[in-house]
């Protein structure tokens, strides 16, 4: 892995704008080099802003939507129409506004009877998608909580120890509500070509400094577990989150 890059922006709007441009550039490069692009979306507060920017001009017409496949970094185990659904969030802020074929959108199938079953089915889907995308996620968009979690990988949680050949895991007792979730595992996230961490807000400042410059303790700080073997990590921060760096 190349050394992580860090970019700091004066405002959340500037951060979102820069992230949208970076995502657009990475999608175009992937499609130019390999003919298609696999992107993994997150929930949280920043992605909706980024989604909006890529779904309107000028970026909207620059993105080869026909060559894009969309998966989720993590999902809450709730119905598709729940206000807690990361899929619904993406629909409202992105998917309903872009010309992407619906069969290239792969939401976590939360309609299965148990989160474990949903995770197993999604695991197979992710495995199949990776097989047609050179074994890598082209772009993974991640956030980080003030407790150091990323995706739905929480501190000191068993999901951190998922087997290396497991792509997706069901998560129970998550400290961030809702408590039952489904997440990509560290091993598959570490097969990303580009990881974009989008982090804003003063409440993240102490943890961000620990994640980037503190001792390597990924069990306590799951964001530290992200280090793609063949990829680049880029941290995009606002000045509040970066205050302690
Ligand atoms: C989720 C998210 C989660 C998020 C972080 C950061 O489903 O809850 O995918 O992992 O990225 O909690 O979210 P904020 O940027 O809103 O703090």
Short mmCIF file of C-alpha atoms and ligand atoms in Angstrom, two decimals:
data_model
loop_
_atom_site.label_atom_id
_atom_site.label_comp_id
_atom_site.label_asym_id
_atom_site.label_seq_id
_atom_site.Cartn_x
_atom_site.Cartn_y
_atom_site.Cartn_z
CA UNK A 1 0.00 0.00 0.00
CA UNK A 2 1.14 3.54 -0.77
CA UNK A 3 1.35 5.90 2.23
CA UNK A 4 -2.08 7.32 3.10
CA UNK A 5 -2.78 10.81 1.78
CA UNK A 6 -4.52 13.47 3.87
CA UNK A 7 -6.39 16.50 2.58
CA UNK A 8 -7.93 19.13 4.84
CA UNK A 9 -10.76 21.45 3.76
CA UNK A 10 -12.00 24.66 5.36
CA UNK A 11 -15.65 23.66 5.16
CA UNK A 12 -17.80 20.57 4.83
CA UNK A 13 -19.03 21.87 1.47
CA UNK A 14 -15.47 22.07 0.15
CA UNK A 15 -14.75 18.57 1.46
CA UNK A 16 -17.85 17.18 -0.26
CA UNK A 17 -17.03 18.98 -3.52
CA UNK A 18 -13.47 17.61 -3.52
CA UNK A 19 -14.67 14.10 -2.69
CA UNK A 20 -17.16 14.24 -5.57
CA UNK A 21 -14.41 15.28 -7.97
CA UNK A 22 -12.08 12.56 -6.67
CA UNK A 23 -14.80 9.91 -7.06
CA UNK A 24 -15.59 11.08 -10.58
CA UNK A 25 -11.90 10.93 -11.54
CA UNK A 26 -11.52 7.45 -10.07
CA UNK A 27 -14.65 6.13 -11.83
CA UNK A 28 -13.45 7.52 -15.16
CA UNK A 29 -9.98 6.04 -14.69
CA UNK A 30 -11.36 2.60 -13.74
CA UNK A 31 -13.67 2.54 -16.76
CA UNK A 32 -10.92 3.71 -19.08
CA UNK A 33 -8.43 1.12 -17.76
CA UNK A 34 -10.69 -1.87 -17.11
CA UNK A 35 -14.04 -1.12 -18.77
CA UNK A 36 -16.07 -0.98 -15.56
CA UNK A 37 -16.05 0.31 -11.99
CA UNK A 38 -17.23 -1.20 -8.71
CA UNK A 39 -17.99 1.36 -5.99
CA UNK A 40 -19.01 0.71 -2.37
CA UNK A 41 -21.16 3.34 -0.66
CA UNK A 42 -21.52 4.18 3.03
CA UNK A 43 -24.19 5.81 5.16
CA UNK A 44 -23.57 8.73 7.49
CA UNK A 45 -23.79 12.50 7.16
CA UNK A 46 -21.26 13.29 4.44
CA UNK A 47 -22.18 10.85 1.63
CA UNK A 48 -25.56 12.52 0.87
CA UNK A 49 -23.75 15.78 0.10
CA UNK A 50 -21.30 13.97 -2.16
CA UNK A 51 -24.09 12.00 -3.86
CA UNK A 52 -25.91 15.21 -4.64
CA UNK A 53 -22.86 16.81 -6.23
CA UNK A 54 -22.14 13.84 -8.50
CA UNK A 55 -25.79 13.61 -9.53
CA UNK A 56 -25.95 17.15 -10.90
CA UNK A 57 -24.00 19.08 -13.53
CA UNK A 58 -21.16 19.28 -14.29
CA UNK A 59 -20.08 15.89 -12.82
CA UNK A 60 -23.23 13.99 -13.72
CA UNK A 61 -22.45 14.05 -17.44
CA UNK A 62 -18.79 13.12 -16.90
CA UNK A 63 -19.54 9.84 -15.14
CA UNK A 64 -19.99 6.70 -17.29
CA UNK A 65 -22.97 5.46 -15.26
CA UNK A 66 -23.56 2.51 -17.64
CA UNK A 67 -20.20 1.03 -16.55
CA UNK A 68 -20.71 1.48 -12.79
CA UNK A 69 -21.83 -1.19 -10.32
CA UNK A 70 -22.83 -0.13 -6.82
CA UNK A 71 -22.55 -2.10 -3.59
CA UNK A 72 -22.73 -1.05 0.06
CA UNK A 73 -19.91 -0.93 2.60
CA UNK A 74 -22.48 -1.55 5.30
CA UNK A 75 -26.19 -1.57 5.88
CA UNK A 76 -28.56 -1.50 8.77
CA UNK A 77 -30.77 -4.63 9.04
CA UNK A 78 -33.98 -2.72 8.28
CA UNK A 79 -36.45 -2.77 5.36
CA UNK A 80 -35.55 -0.91 2.16
CA UNK A 81 -38.08 1.84 2.97
CA UNK A 82 -36.88 2.44 6.53
CA UNK A 83 -35.51 5.93 7.27
CA UNK A 84 -32.49 4.08 8.73
CA UNK A 85 -31.70 2.30 5.45
CA UNK A 86 -28.42 3.26 3.79
CA UNK A 87 -29.95 2.01 0.51
CA UNK A 88 -32.88 4.41 0.90
CA UNK A 89 -30.43 7.22 1.67
CA UNK A 90 -28.52 6.45 -1.53
CA UNK A 91 -31.75 6.19 -3.53
CA UNK A 92 -32.98 9.56 -2.38
CA UNK A 93 -29.67 11.37 -2.77
CA UNK A 94 -28.21 9.60 -5.82
CA UNK A 95 -29.80 6.57 -7.43
CA UNK A 96 -33.17 8.16 -8.24
CA UNK A 97 -31.38 10.96 -10.07
CA UNK A 98 -28.87 9.16 -12.30
CA UNK A 99 -29.15 7.04 -15.45
CA UNK A 100 -27.74 3.80 -14.02
CA UNK A 101 -29.21 0.42 -15.04
CA UNK A 102 -31.13 -0.94 -12.04
CA UNK A 103 -29.48 -4.37 -12.37
CA UNK A 104 -26.12 -2.75 -11.56
CA UNK A 105 -27.33 -1.70 -8.10
CA UNK A 106 -26.71 -4.31 -5.39
CA UNK A 107 -28.34 -3.32 -2.08
CA UNK A 108 -27.77 -5.57 0.92
CA UNK A 109 -30.77 -7.99 0.82
CA UNK A 110 -32.19 -7.08 4.22
CA UNK A 111 -35.48 -8.79 3.35
CA UNK A 112 -34.03 -12.18 4.31
CA UNK A 113 -35.38 -13.67 7.53
CA UNK A 114 -32.18 -13.21 9.53
CA UNK A 115 -29.18 -10.88 9.25
CA UNK A 116 -26.93 -13.94 8.99
CA UNK A 117 -28.85 -15.17 5.94
CA UNK A 118 -28.78 -11.70 4.37
CA UNK A 119 -25.01 -11.59 4.97
CA UNK A 120 -24.51 -15.03 3.43
CA UNK A 121 -26.45 -14.10 0.29
CA UNK A 122 -24.64 -10.75 0.00
CA UNK A 123 -21.31 -12.52 0.49
CA UNK A 124 -22.01 -14.59 -2.63
CA UNK A 125 -23.05 -11.51 -4.60
CA UNK A 126 -19.90 -9.65 -3.58
CA UNK A 127 -17.77 -12.67 -4.44
CA UNK A 128 -19.33 -12.83 -7.92
CA UNK A 129 -18.88 -9.09 -8.47
CA UNK A 130 -15.26 -9.19 -7.39
CA UNK A 131 -14.67 -12.03 -9.84
CA UNK A 132 -15.82 -9.78 -12.70
CA UNK A 133 -13.89 -6.74 -11.40
CA UNK A 134 -10.37 -8.13 -11.20
CA UNK A 135 -10.79 -9.15 -7.55
CA UNK A 136 -10.93 -5.58 -6.27
CA UNK A 137 -13.43 -2.92 -5.25
CA UNK A 138 -12.43 0.12 -7.30
CA UNK A 139 -13.63 2.74 -4.81
CA UNK A 140 -14.73 2.27 -1.17
CA UNK A 141 -16.20 5.31 0.54
CA UNK A 142 -15.83 5.08 4.30
CA UNK A 143 -16.66 7.23 7.30
CA UNK A 144 -15.25 7.06 10.80
CA UNK A 145 -17.17 7.40 14.05
CA UNK A 146 -15.90 9.26 17.10
CA UNK A 147 -15.30 5.80 18.62
CA UNK A 148 -13.05 4.83 15.69
CA UNK A 149 -15.53 2.54 13.95
CA UNK A 150 -15.65 2.33 10.20
CA UNK A 151 -18.23 0.54 8.05
CA UNK A 152 -20.11 -1.45 10.74
CA UNK A 153 -16.84 -2.62 12.30
CA UNK A 154 -16.98 -1.41 15.90
CA UNK A 155 -14.27 -1.37 18.58
CA UNK A 156 -13.66 -4.69 20.33
CA UNK A 157 -16.38 -6.36 18.28
CA UNK A 158 -16.17 -9.97 16.99
CA UNK A 159 -16.79 -8.77 13.40
CA UNK A 160 -13.22 -7.47 13.41
CA UNK A 161 -12.02 -11.07 13.48
CA UNK A 162 -14.01 -12.27 10.46
CA UNK A 163 -12.23 -15.01 8.53
CA UNK A 164 -10.02 -13.85 5.68
CA UNK A 165 -12.22 -15.60 3.09
CA UNK A 166 -15.41 -14.00 4.42
CA UNK A 167 -16.62 -10.98 2.45
CA UNK A 168 -19.67 -9.98 4.48
CA UNK A 169 -20.62 -10.36 8.12
CA UNK A 170 -23.75 -9.89 10.22
CA UNK A 171 -23.16 -7.55 13.15
CA UNK A 172 -25.26 -7.54 16.31
CA UNK A 173 -25.12 -5.24 19.34
CA UNK A 174 -23.62 -2.35 17.39
CA UNK A 175 -23.20 0.66 19.68
CA UNK A 176 -24.43 3.02 16.92
CA UNK A 177 -28.15 2.47 16.32
CA UNK A 178 -29.71 0.54 14.78
CA UNK A 179 -27.86 -2.30 16.54
CA UNK A 180 -28.22 -5.03 13.90
CA UNK A 181 -26.17 -4.47 10.77
CA UNK A 182 -24.43 -6.13 7.86
CA UNK A 183 -20.93 -5.08 6.89
CA UNK A 184 -18.18 -5.81 4.43
CA UNK A 185 -15.30 -7.42 6.32
CA UNK A 186 -11.81 -5.98 6.80
CA UNK A 187 -10.35 -8.46 4.32
CA UNK A 188 -12.63 -7.42 1.46
CA UNK A 189 -12.34 -3.70 2.27
CA UNK A 190 -8.59 -4.22 2.09
CA UNK A 191 -9.01 -5.41 -1.48
CA UNK A 192 -10.01 -1.86 -2.54
CA UNK A 193 -8.00 0.10 -5.09
CA UNK A 194 -9.02 3.41 -3.54
CA UNK A 195 -10.39 3.98 -0.03
CA UNK A 196 -11.80 7.44 0.60
CA UNK A 197 -12.32 8.23 4.27
CA UNK A 198 -14.65 11.22 4.62
CA UNK A 199 -14.50 12.63 8.16
CA UNK A 200 -15.83 15.93 9.53
CA UNK A 201 -16.62 17.49 12.88
CA UNK A 202 -14.85 18.40 16.12
CA UNK A 203 -16.14 15.27 17.84
CA UNK A 204 -13.84 13.21 15.57
CA UNK A 205 -10.65 15.22 16.22
CA UNK A 206 -9.18 13.17 19.07
CA UNK A 207 -9.95 9.82 17.46
CA UNK A 208 -8.66 10.95 14.10
CA UNK A 209 -5.30 11.89 15.62
CA UNK A 210 -5.16 8.52 17.36
CA UNK A 211 -6.17 6.66 14.19
CA UNK A 212 -3.56 8.38 12.03
CA UNK A 213 -0.68 8.99 14.43
CA UNK A 214 -1.27 6.82 17.51
CA UNK A 215 -0.15 3.26 18.18
CA UNK A 216 -1.55 0.58 15.86
CA UNK A 217 -4.42 -0.86 17.91
CA UNK A 218 -7.10 -1.77 15.35
CA UNK A 219 -9.17 -3.69 17.88
CA UNK A 220 -9.74 -0.39 19.68
CA UNK A 221 -9.65 1.76 16.53
CA UNK A 222 -11.19 -0.26 13.68
CA UNK A 223 -10.41 2.47 11.11
CA UNK A 224 -6.75 1.41 11.49
CA UNK A 225 -7.56 -2.04 10.13
CA UNK A 226 -8.03 -0.50 6.68
CA UNK A 227 -4.76 -0.83 4.77
CA UNK A 228 -5.37 -2.17 1.25
CA UNK A 229 -2.60 -4.45 0.03
CA UNK A 230 -2.88 -3.06 -3.49
CA UNK A 231 -4.53 0.30 -3.07
CA UNK A 232 -4.44 3.87 -1.85
CA UNK A 233 -6.09 5.35 1.25
CA UNK A 234 -7.11 9.00 1.07
CA UNK A 235 -8.40 10.87 4.12
CA UNK A 236 -10.57 13.90 3.30
CA UNK A 237 -11.15 15.96 6.43
CA UNK A 238 -12.59 19.25 7.51
CA UNK A 239 -10.56 21.58 9.72
CA UNK A 240 -12.61 20.65 12.80
CA UNK A 241 -11.85 16.93 12.44
CA UNK A 242 -8.19 17.70 11.61
CA UNK A 243 -7.71 20.07 14.61
CA UNK A 244 -5.44 17.65 16.53
CA UNK A 245 -3.25 16.50 13.63
C1 LIG B 1 -23.49 3.66 8.88
C2 LIG B 1 -22.24 4.14 8.22
C3 LIG B 1 -21.13 4.36 9.23
C4 LIG B 1 -20.64 5.78 9.02
C5 LIG B 1 -19.89 6.29 10.23
C6 LIG B 1 -19.58 7.77 10.11
O1 LIG B 1 -24.23 2.92 8.29
O2 LIG B 1 -23.78 4.09 10.00
O3 LIG B 1 -21.86 3.49 7.09
O4 LIG B 1 -20.07 3.48 9.21
O5 LIG B 1 -19.83 5.86 7.89
O6 LIG B 1 -20.68 6.08 11.36
O7 LIG B 1 -20.77 8.50 9.98
P1 LIG B 1 -20.79 10.07 10.17
O8 LIG B 1 -19.83 10.65 9.17
O9 LIG B 1 -22.21 10.47 9.95
O10 LIG B 1 -20.36 10.31 11.59
#
